[in-house]
């Protein structure tokens, strides 16, 4: 994003000098569906971001403009409520959460643009929320901590956008570091940085360009199945609260005889938590091939055991498995669409995209979008 062009567009819209903020999208290297089970995740911020410009107003009004939607949204800081423009709610929800916590805000002008692909599972919404929180913090000198910024952004998505999300997306957007993945403990909120040195390889995202309608109902059902498994084990081990506290032998004894399907779902999560811990060791040792093998294992589990994949995602992972220049691949995110994440030798990326795009079009009649991404720093000022 060209800062000067961005600033001049803002000045044309609002005739004021802005503060500029960027907040990145994110990927998740490994650790899928572990967040709501008290486990670990391993996200990284990426070099695709949401950009905002902001300035104070003399009145109590909030004037928003979205470049993507070419649309204004006007409201008041005194009486914040949901907008009919869904894009505006990610911004207004953050202002609302700051007010709820007693921070003093005035009216403001706000311009938003970005290059995080929408609907690809790269958490554009979290990036919007984190950019908004940081911009308001800078504008009104609020001194909000980074942790609170992530929590405020999460709460905004739950209240104004109506999505019951975990903390991973917002956390990665705020705390991201270039050349690092974050190992986040979703129970304690403690985190450490893990080196992500790709040395001749790149992270390639392949977007199926679909989102099956099953996604939301399946997500709720999986959560319920995980909770059921925990409840059955807890009858015998009172200290157990999440699947993080459970091992496979407990599931074999107390869950499998009651329900094979619940057993399969819980087993995947327990194994995935273990895989993530192993992946962290592999990265510490610079073993990219070891990480790649674990990613293939994760996809197999998500597809066969947790059953949140789909034929398009499976096709893309199976297509790269035999290729010696692809170290690992898996579906990323909630499932039933979105992207696969692949570790690919840099000089082979163009050939791979070309070959896969034509095969994908032939198989499904769909365009395959691709994004090469790099790790990047978290939410910050830009100029």
Short mmCIF file of N, CA, C and O in Angstrom, two decimals, residues 271-356:
data_model
loop_
_atom_site.label_atom_id
_atom_site.label_comp_id
_atom_site.label_asym_id
_atom_site.label_seq_id
_atom_site.Cartn_x
_atom_site.Cartn_y
_atom_site.Cartn_z
N UNK A 271 -4.75 -35.84 19.16
CA UNK A 271 -3.58 -36.07 18.29
C UNK A 271 -3.06 -34.75 17.72
O UNK A 271 -1.85 -34.55 17.58
N UNK A 272 -3.96 -33.85 17.37
CA UNK A 272 -3.54 -32.57 16.77
C UNK A 272 -2.77 -31.71 17.77
O UNK A 272 -1.81 -31.03 17.41
N UNK A 273 -3.19 -31.74 19.03
CA UNK A 273 -2.44 -31.01 20.07
C UNK A 273 -1.02 -31.57 20.15
O UNK A 273 -0.04 -30.83 20.22
N UNK A 274 -0.91 -32.90 20.10
CA UNK A 274 0.41 -33.54 20.10
C UNK A 274 1.23 -33.17 18.88
O UNK A 274 2.45 -32.92 18.97
N UNK A 275 0.57 -33.14 17.72
CA UNK A 275 1.26 -32.79 16.46
C UNK A 275 1.84 -31.38 16.54
O UNK A 275 2.94 -31.12 16.07
N UNK A 276 1.07 -30.47 17.11
CA UNK A 276 1.55 -29.08 17.18
C UNK A 276 2.81 -29.00 18.04
O UNK A 276 3.77 -28.30 17.69
N UNK A 277 2.83 -29.70 19.16
CA UNK A 277 4.01 -29.67 20.03
C UNK A 277 5.22 -30.25 19.31
O UNK A 277 6.34 -29.72 19.43
N UNK A 278 5.00 -31.30 18.53
CA UNK A 278 6.08 -31.88 17.73
C UNK A 278 6.52 -30.90 16.64
O UNK A 278 7.73 -30.74 16.38
N UNK A 279 5.56 -30.24 16.01
CA UNK A 279 5.87 -29.25 14.95
C UNK A 279 6.74 -28.13 15.49
O UNK A 279 7.67 -27.66 14.81
N UNK A 280 6.46 -27.69 16.72
CA UNK A 280 7.27 -26.63 17.34
C UNK A 280 8.73 -27.09 17.48
O UNK A 280 9.67 -26.34 17.20
N UNK A 281 8.91 -28.34 17.89
CA UNK A 281 10.28 -28.90 18.00
C UNK A 281 10.96 -28.95 16.63
O UNK A 281 12.13 -28.61 16.50
N UNK A 282 10.21 -29.39 15.61
CA UNK A 282 10.78 -29.48 14.26
C UNK A 282 11.24 -28.11 13.77
O UNK A 282 12.31 -27.98 13.16
N UNK A 283 10.44 -27.09 14.02
CA UNK A 283 10.81 -25.74 13.58
C UNK A 283 12.00 -25.21 14.35
O UNK A 283 12.88 -24.55 13.79
N UNK A 284 12.04 -25.47 15.65
CA UNK A 284 13.19 -25.06 16.47
C UNK A 284 14.48 -25.67 15.91
O UNK A 284 15.54 -25.06 15.95
N UNK A 285 14.36 -26.90 15.38
CA UNK A 285 15.53 -27.59 14.82
C UNK A 285 15.74 -27.30 13.34
O UNK A 285 16.62 -27.87 12.70
N UNK A 286 14.88 -26.42 12.77
CA UNK A 286 15.01 -26.07 11.35
C UNK A 286 14.62 -27.20 10.40
O UNK A 286 15.04 -27.22 9.25
N UNK A 287 13.79 -28.14 10.88
CA UNK A 287 13.40 -29.29 10.07
C UNK A 287 12.07 -29.03 9.36
O UNK A 287 11.00 -29.41 9.85
N UNK A 288 12.15 -28.40 8.19
CA UNK A 288 10.93 -28.07 7.44
C UNK A 288 10.23 -29.32 6.91
O UNK A 288 9.00 -29.36 6.85
N UNK A 289 10.99 -30.33 6.54
CA UNK A 289 10.39 -31.56 6.03
C UNK A 289 9.56 -32.22 7.13
O UNK A 289 8.47 -32.74 6.88
N UNK A 290 10.07 -32.18 8.36
CA UNK A 290 9.32 -32.74 9.49
C UNK A 290 8.00 -32.01 9.70
O UNK A 290 6.96 -32.64 9.93
N UNK A 291 8.04 -30.68 9.59
CA UNK A 291 6.81 -29.89 9.69
C UNK A 291 5.84 -30.27 8.57
O UNK A 291 4.64 -30.46 8.81
N UNK A 292 6.37 -30.38 7.35
CA UNK A 292 5.54 -30.71 6.19
C UNK A 292 4.82 -32.05 6.35
O UNK A 292 3.63 -32.17 6.06
N UNK A 293 5.53 -33.06 6.86
CA UNK A 293 4.91 -34.37 7.09
C UNK A 293 3.75 -34.27 8.08
O UNK A 293 2.70 -34.90 7.91
N UNK A 294 3.94 -33.45 9.12
CA UNK A 294 2.89 -33.27 10.12
C UNK A 294 1.66 -32.57 9.52
O UNK A 294 0.52 -32.87 9.86
N UNK A 295 1.90 -31.63 8.59
CA UNK A 295 0.79 -30.94 7.92
C UNK A 295 -0.04 -31.92 7.10
O UNK A 295 -1.28 -31.88 7.13
N UNK A 296 0.64 -32.83 6.37
CA UNK A 296 -0.10 -33.86 5.62
C UNK A 296 -0.94 -34.74 6.58
O UNK A 296 -2.08 -35.07 6.30
N UNK A 297 -0.35 -35.09 7.73
CA UNK A 297 -1.07 -35.89 8.74
C UNK A 297 -2.30 -35.15 9.25
O UNK A 297 -3.37 -35.73 9.42
N UNK A 298 -2.12 -33.85 9.52
CA UNK A 298 -3.25 -33.03 9.99
C UNK A 298 -4.39 -33.05 8.98
O UNK A 298 -5.55 -33.21 9.34
N UNK A 299 -4.03 -32.89 7.70
CA UNK A 299 -5.10 -32.88 6.69
C UNK A 299 -5.84 -34.20 6.65
O UNK A 299 -7.08 -34.22 6.57
N UNK A 300 -5.10 -35.28 6.73
CA UNK A 300 -5.72 -36.61 6.73
C UNK A 300 -6.72 -36.72 7.89
O UNK A 300 -7.84 -37.21 7.73
N UNK A 301 -6.32 -36.24 9.05
CA UNK A 301 -7.19 -36.29 10.22
C UNK A 301 -8.41 -35.39 10.08
O UNK A 301 -9.53 -35.77 10.45
N UNK A 302 -8.20 -34.19 9.54
CA UNK A 302 -9.32 -33.25 9.34
C UNK A 302 -10.33 -33.80 8.34
O UNK A 302 -11.53 -33.59 8.46
N UNK A 303 -9.81 -34.51 7.34
CA UNK A 303 -10.67 -35.05 6.28
C UNK A 303 -11.40 -36.32 6.73
O UNK A 303 -12.62 -36.41 6.64
N UNK A 304 -10.64 -37.30 7.26
CA UNK A 304 -11.21 -38.63 7.54
C UNK A 304 -11.86 -38.73 8.93
O UNK A 304 -12.90 -39.36 9.09
N UNK A 305 -11.22 -38.13 9.94
CA UNK A 305 -11.70 -38.30 11.32
C UNK A 305 -12.61 -37.15 11.76
O UNK A 305 -13.71 -37.37 12.25
N UNK A 306 -12.12 -35.92 11.57
CA UNK A 306 -12.92 -34.77 12.03
C UNK A 306 -14.00 -34.39 11.02
O UNK A 306 -14.95 -33.70 11.35
N UNK A 307 -13.80 -34.83 9.79
CA UNK A 307 -14.77 -34.66 8.70
C UNK A 307 -15.22 -33.21 8.50
O UNK A 307 -16.40 -32.89 8.50
N UNK A 308 -14.22 -32.34 8.33
CA UNK A 308 -14.54 -30.94 8.03
C UNK A 308 -13.90 -30.48 6.72
O UNK A 308 -13.90 -29.29 6.41
N UNK A 309 -13.38 -31.43 5.94
CA UNK A 309 -12.82 -31.07 4.64
C UNK A 309 -13.94 -31.16 3.58
O UNK A 309 -15.12 -31.24 3.90
N UNK A 310 -13.56 -31.15 2.32
CA UNK A 310 -14.52 -31.32 1.21
C UNK A 310 -13.73 -31.80 0.00
O UNK A 310 -12.49 -31.80 0.02
N UNK A 311 -14.42 -32.19 -1.04
CA UNK A 311 -13.73 -32.80 -2.18
C UNK A 311 -12.75 -31.84 -2.85
O UNK A 311 -11.70 -32.25 -3.35
N UNK A 312 -13.05 -30.54 -2.84
CA UNK A 312 -12.16 -29.56 -3.47
C UNK A 312 -10.85 -29.43 -2.68
O UNK A 312 -9.76 -29.40 -3.27
N UNK A 313 -10.95 -29.34 -1.36
CA UNK A 313 -9.74 -29.25 -0.52
C UNK A 313 -8.92 -30.54 -0.63
O UNK A 313 -7.69 -30.50 -0.79
N UNK A 314 -9.60 -31.68 -0.54
CA UNK A 314 -8.90 -32.97 -0.64
C UNK A 314 -8.17 -33.10 -1.97
O UNK A 314 -7.03 -33.59 -2.04
N UNK A 315 -8.81 -32.66 -3.04
CA UNK A 315 -8.22 -32.72 -4.38
C UNK A 315 -6.90 -31.95 -4.42
O UNK A 315 -5.89 -32.44 -4.94
N UNK A 316 -6.90 -30.74 -3.83
CA UNK A 316 -5.70 -29.89 -3.88
C UNK A 316 -4.56 -30.48 -3.05
O UNK A 316 -3.39 -30.38 -3.43
N UNK A 317 -4.89 -31.09 -1.91
CA UNK A 317 -3.84 -31.70 -1.08
C UNK A 317 -3.29 -32.96 -1.75
O UNK A 317 -2.07 -33.16 -1.84
N UNK A 318 -4.19 -33.80 -2.27
CA UNK A 318 -3.74 -35.05 -2.93
C UNK A 318 -2.89 -34.75 -4.17
O UNK A 318 -1.95 -35.48 -4.48
N UNK A 319 -3.22 -33.66 -4.86
CA UNK A 319 -2.49 -33.32 -6.09
C UNK A 319 -1.03 -32.96 -5.83
O UNK A 319 -0.17 -33.17 -6.68
N UNK A 320 -0.74 -32.39 -4.64
CA UNK A 320 0.65 -31.96 -4.37
C UNK A 320 1.45 -33.01 -3.59
O UNK A 320 2.68 -32.92 -3.50
N UNK A 321 0.76 -33.99 -3.03
CA UNK A 321 1.44 -35.00 -2.19
C UNK A 321 2.61 -35.70 -2.88
O UNK A 321 3.67 -35.89 -2.27
N UNK A 322 2.48 -36.11 -4.15
CA UNK A 322 3.60 -36.83 -4.79
C UNK A 322 4.78 -35.93 -5.20
O UNK A 322 5.81 -36.44 -5.61
N UNK A 323 4.62 -34.62 -5.10
CA UNK A 323 5.63 -33.71 -5.63
C UNK A 323 6.75 -33.48 -4.62
O UNK A 323 6.50 -33.02 -3.50
N UNK A 324 8.00 -33.78 -5.02
CA UNK A 324 9.10 -33.67 -4.05
C UNK A 324 9.43 -32.23 -3.69
O UNK A 324 10.12 -31.98 -2.70
N UNK A 325 8.94 -31.26 -4.47
CA UNK A 325 9.21 -29.86 -4.15
C UNK A 325 8.11 -29.23 -3.28
O UNK A 325 8.15 -28.04 -2.97
N UNK A 326 7.11 -30.02 -2.89
CA UNK A 326 6.10 -29.58 -1.91
C UNK A 326 6.34 -30.37 -0.62
O UNK A 326 6.17 -31.58 -0.58
N UNK A 327 6.74 -29.68 0.44
CA UNK A 327 7.10 -30.36 1.69
C UNK A 327 5.88 -30.76 2.51
O UNK A 327 5.90 -31.75 3.23
N UNK A 328 4.81 -29.96 2.40
CA UNK A 328 3.61 -30.27 3.18
C UNK A 328 2.44 -29.45 2.69
O UNK A 328 2.62 -28.40 2.05
N UNK A 329 1.23 -29.93 2.97
CA UNK A 329 0.02 -29.20 2.59
C UNK A 329 -1.13 -29.67 3.46
O UNK A 329 -1.15 -30.82 3.92
N UNK A 330 -2.08 -28.79 3.69
CA UNK A 330 -3.28 -29.17 4.44
C UNK A 330 -4.35 -28.11 4.22
O UNK A 330 -4.05 -26.99 3.81
N UNK A 331 -5.59 -28.46 4.50
CA UNK A 331 -6.63 -27.44 4.54
C UNK A 331 -6.38 -26.57 5.77
O UNK A 331 -5.83 -27.03 6.76
N UNK A 332 -6.77 -25.31 5.67
CA UNK A 332 -6.55 -24.37 6.77
C UNK A 332 -7.87 -23.74 7.16
O UNK A 332 -8.65 -23.34 6.29
N UNK A 333 -8.16 -23.68 8.45
CA UNK A 333 -9.36 -23.00 8.90
C UNK A 333 -10.47 -23.95 9.29
O UNK A 333 -10.26 -25.15 9.50
N UNK A 334 -11.68 -23.42 9.38
CA UNK A 334 -12.83 -24.18 9.87
C UNK A 334 -13.22 -25.35 8.99
O UNK A 334 -13.70 -26.38 9.47
N UNK A 335 -13.01 -25.21 7.68
CA UNK A 335 -13.29 -26.32 6.78
C UNK A 335 -14.38 -26.04 5.77
O UNK A 335 -14.94 -24.94 5.70
N UNK A 336 -14.66 -27.07 4.92
CA UNK A 336 -15.73 -27.03 3.91
C UNK A 336 -15.51 -25.93 2.87
O UNK A 336 -16.44 -25.42 2.27
N UNK A 337 -14.24 -25.57 2.65
CA UNK A 337 -13.91 -24.52 1.68
C UNK A 337 -12.73 -23.72 2.18
O UNK A 337 -12.04 -24.12 3.11
N UNK A 338 -12.49 -22.58 1.54
CA UNK A 338 -11.34 -21.77 1.92
C UNK A 338 -10.07 -22.27 1.25
O UNK A 338 -10.12 -22.78 0.12
N UNK A 339 -8.94 -22.15 1.94
CA UNK A 339 -7.62 -22.39 1.33
C UNK A 339 -6.94 -23.65 1.84
O UNK A 339 -7.20 -24.11 2.94
N UNK A 340 -6.02 -24.16 1.00
CA UNK A 340 -4.98 -25.06 1.51
C UNK A 340 -3.72 -24.22 1.69
O UNK A 340 -3.50 -23.26 0.96
N UNK A 341 -2.90 -24.60 2.68
CA UNK A 341 -1.61 -23.97 2.89
C UNK A 341 -0.54 -24.97 2.50
O UNK A 341 -0.62 -26.15 2.87
N UNK A 342 0.43 -24.54 1.70
CA UNK A 342 1.44 -25.42 1.13
C UNK A 342 2.83 -24.83 1.35
O UNK A 342 3.01 -23.61 1.24
N UNK A 343 3.82 -25.69 1.63
CA UNK A 343 5.23 -25.26 1.67
C UNK A 343 5.87 -25.72 0.37
O UNK A 343 6.04 -26.93 0.14
N UNK A 344 6.21 -24.76 -0.50
CA UNK A 344 6.62 -25.09 -1.87
C UNK A 344 7.98 -24.45 -2.18
O UNK A 344 8.24 -23.30 -1.80
N UNK A 345 8.84 -25.18 -2.90
CA UNK A 345 10.12 -24.63 -3.35
C UNK A 345 9.84 -23.41 -4.23
O UNK A 345 9.01 -23.46 -5.13
N UNK A 346 10.53 -22.33 -3.93
CA UNK A 346 10.20 -21.02 -4.52
C UNK A 346 10.16 -21.04 -6.05
O UNK A 346 9.22 -20.55 -6.67
N UNK A 347 11.18 -21.67 -6.68
CA UNK A 347 11.26 -21.60 -8.15
C UNK A 347 10.22 -22.48 -8.84
O UNK A 347 10.05 -22.42 -10.06
N UNK A 348 9.51 -23.31 -8.08
CA UNK A 348 8.50 -24.20 -8.67
C UNK A 348 7.07 -23.67 -8.54
O UNK A 348 6.13 -24.26 -9.06
N UNK A 349 6.92 -22.56 -7.84
CA UNK A 349 5.56 -22.07 -7.52
C UNK A 349 4.75 -21.76 -8.78
O UNK A 349 3.61 -22.19 -8.92
N UNK A 350 5.34 -21.03 -9.72
CA UNK A 350 4.60 -20.64 -10.93
C UNK A 350 4.13 -21.87 -11.72
O UNK A 350 2.98 -21.92 -12.17
N UNK A 351 5.02 -22.86 -11.87
CA UNK A 351 4.65 -24.09 -12.59
C UNK A 351 3.52 -24.82 -11.89
O UNK A 351 2.60 -25.33 -12.53
N UNK A 352 3.62 -24.89 -10.55
CA UNK A 352 2.60 -25.60 -9.77
C UNK A 352 1.23 -24.93 -9.93
O UNK A 352 0.22 -25.60 -10.18
N UNK A 353 1.20 -23.61 -9.83
CA UNK A 353 -0.07 -22.88 -9.95
C UNK A 353 -0.68 -23.11 -11.34
O UNK A 353 -1.88 -23.37 -11.46
N UNK A 354 0.16 -23.04 -12.36
CA UNK A 354 -0.34 -23.22 -13.72
C UNK A 354 -0.93 -24.63 -13.91
O UNK A 354 -2.04 -24.79 -14.43
N UNK A 355 -0.20 -25.65 -13.47
CA UNK A 355 -0.65 -27.04 -13.64
C UNK A 355 -1.92 -27.31 -12.83
O UNK A 355 -2.88 -27.91 -13.34
N UNK A 356 -1.93 -26.84 -11.59
CA UNK A 356 -3.08 -27.13 -10.72
C UNK A 356 -4.32 -26.35 -11.14
O UNK A 356 -5.43 -26.86 -11.03
#
